[in-house]
Amino acid sequence: EENKSLNFIEQIIEDDLASGGYKKEDLKFRFPPEPNGYLHIGHASSINLNFGLGLRYNAPVNLRFDDTNPIKEEREFVDSIKRDVAWLGFKWAKECYASDYFQQLYDWAVEMIKNGDAYVDSQTSEAIANQKGTPTEPGKESPYRERSVEENLALFEEMKNGDTPEGAHVLRAKIDMTSSNMLMRDPIMYRCVHKAHHRTNQEWKIYPMYDWAHGESDFIESISHSFCTLEFLPHRELYNWFVNKVSKPEDFQPKQREFARRNLSHTVVSKRKLAQLVEKGLVDSWDDPRMPTISGLRRRGYTPNSIRKFAESIGVGKRENIIDLSHLEFCAREDLNKIAPRVMGVLDPVKLVITNYEKEEEWLEAENNPEDEAAGSRQVPFSKELYIEREDFKESANRKFFRLTLGKEVRLKNAYIIKGEDVVKDEEGNITEIHCTYDPLSKSGSGTEESQRKVKGTLHWVSTKHAVAAEVRLYDRLFTVEAPDADKEKDYLEFVNPNSLEVITGYVEPSLKDAKELEHFQFQRIGYFCIDKTSSSEKLVFNRTVTLRDSWAK
Ligand code: ATP
Ligand code: MG
Ligand code: MG
């Protein structure tokens, strides 16, 4: 009986349970990143899928590092991956490394040589490629294919010990050079690489290829369902062939199944391409807040919840597609709206003088979060001179301008109703000061008749003498086009947005002075911001996470 609320992956598992092939206790999953870069938003889909299944079926999920290529892999990437998965809120059952299985894989390879299932090929990689054939033409067998077991064992041993130069030999599985699946035409199992590995150091001079290591790692860990992206569909046959070679028929066999890669608009989700952006200095680092990496999104102000919700809402599919960045932003707003304290900050200030305000200053009560009663309130200082946003004033305007104009009233948030009276301009005619009067009886929350008077707009503000200057980083899309890497003829780097970062000085209320890294705020009427890791109480630095689409009163 089909349950419509299940996605196709869950349906596969339900079918396996129903058919009796698998018991619930057999279920076990893994998330298998290669530590050759930082995790990105595409990985969040895979993480959410695998760890989500773990939660749904109360099954273990391993974090497995697919560390079979020392040329591109580093300790730093392992650490960042662990940090990011943990930050997303997931717990792995075991931390595993393909490199922990190098000896087992080697022993199995030796068995395969003995059984006539693998041989050492001493041709160049070009020659091997030239013999592969095409999907419609069979390949040609290597002249080394019929080497004796003894010779193969001796050469493989030499390869292992580093006695042969890189590129001199490879170990290939002996399958079928006429197979309609190109991957079955004697695929390479091992190559010689003499670079040190970040975990096994100089111990190994040969490294297993993905296809040889992945299914075997799944088998060793008793993974029941091994989910990967669709480009691995043709690898499934080889995955099964290798697992069959190393297991007995009665052994528990892992099962590879595929789902569609998720792409995000106006960015690239490929570690290789993201690495290029870092290397070429087009962004500052892997965690640059413009990057679609988990660490970049975190620094930008995304919450774990918003990323999990995003992954959950786009779900799993069988067809590749591009998710619009606005959907990710929507998920950020939804979560931040619930948790981010409201504060006032002015990003493009113009001075407002309240000519009839006689007091030195006063502290007014401001609600921290209308969405969360427990968030309480704080005091904000008010005085005769304030900053408001330059765009919130026009000398004269039509009826649709619900902000400050001469002769009209607006409310200052948490404070008083004011009326525009006059402006002061410099020689070029730019407004340097706006003069206004206030109604002392109109204080917010005072309950007076004056305070309940309806005015069209409400403005945010900060008191000039109390305001704290802060660096504010405003981010735009990293690429100017929706799919920068869609056209294989073009270089995606051409589409990098040269204006993806604008740095300005803003003025914020003094309650923010001691705000700490990753604290989130809603700058009222502007957007969501978070404290950057470079921020200090001497110099506050804010990252704009996302603009506020809806403001409470423009
Ligand atoms: P990249 O090209 O960014 O290096 P990858 O697939 O080579 O991606 P892995 O480290 O092998 O990166 O990825 C770990 C897991 O995450 C794999 O199962 C992979 O299929 C999955 N994954 C990677 N990118 C995406 C994506 N864009 N959408 C969904 N799953 C993804
Ligand atoms: Mg991979
Ligand atoms: Mg990759």
Short mmCIF file of C-alpha atoms in Angstrom, two decimals, residues 2-8 10-11 56:
data_model
loop_
_atom_site.label_atom_id
_atom_site.label_comp_id
_atom_site.label_asym_id
_atom_site.label_seq_id
_atom_site.Cartn_x
_atom_site.Cartn_y
_atom_site.Cartn_z
CA GLU A 2 1.53 3.25 -1.14
CA ASN A 3 1.81 6.13 1.29
CA LYS A 4 1.58 9.34 -0.71
CA SER A 5 3.46 11.40 1.82
CA LEU A 6 6.62 9.36 1.33
CA ASN A 7 9.29 10.58 -1.05
CA PHE A 8 10.67 8.06 -3.53
CA GLU A 10 11.51 6.53 1.64
CA GLN A 11 9.33 4.45 -0.65
CA ARG A 56 12.88 8.70 10.75
#
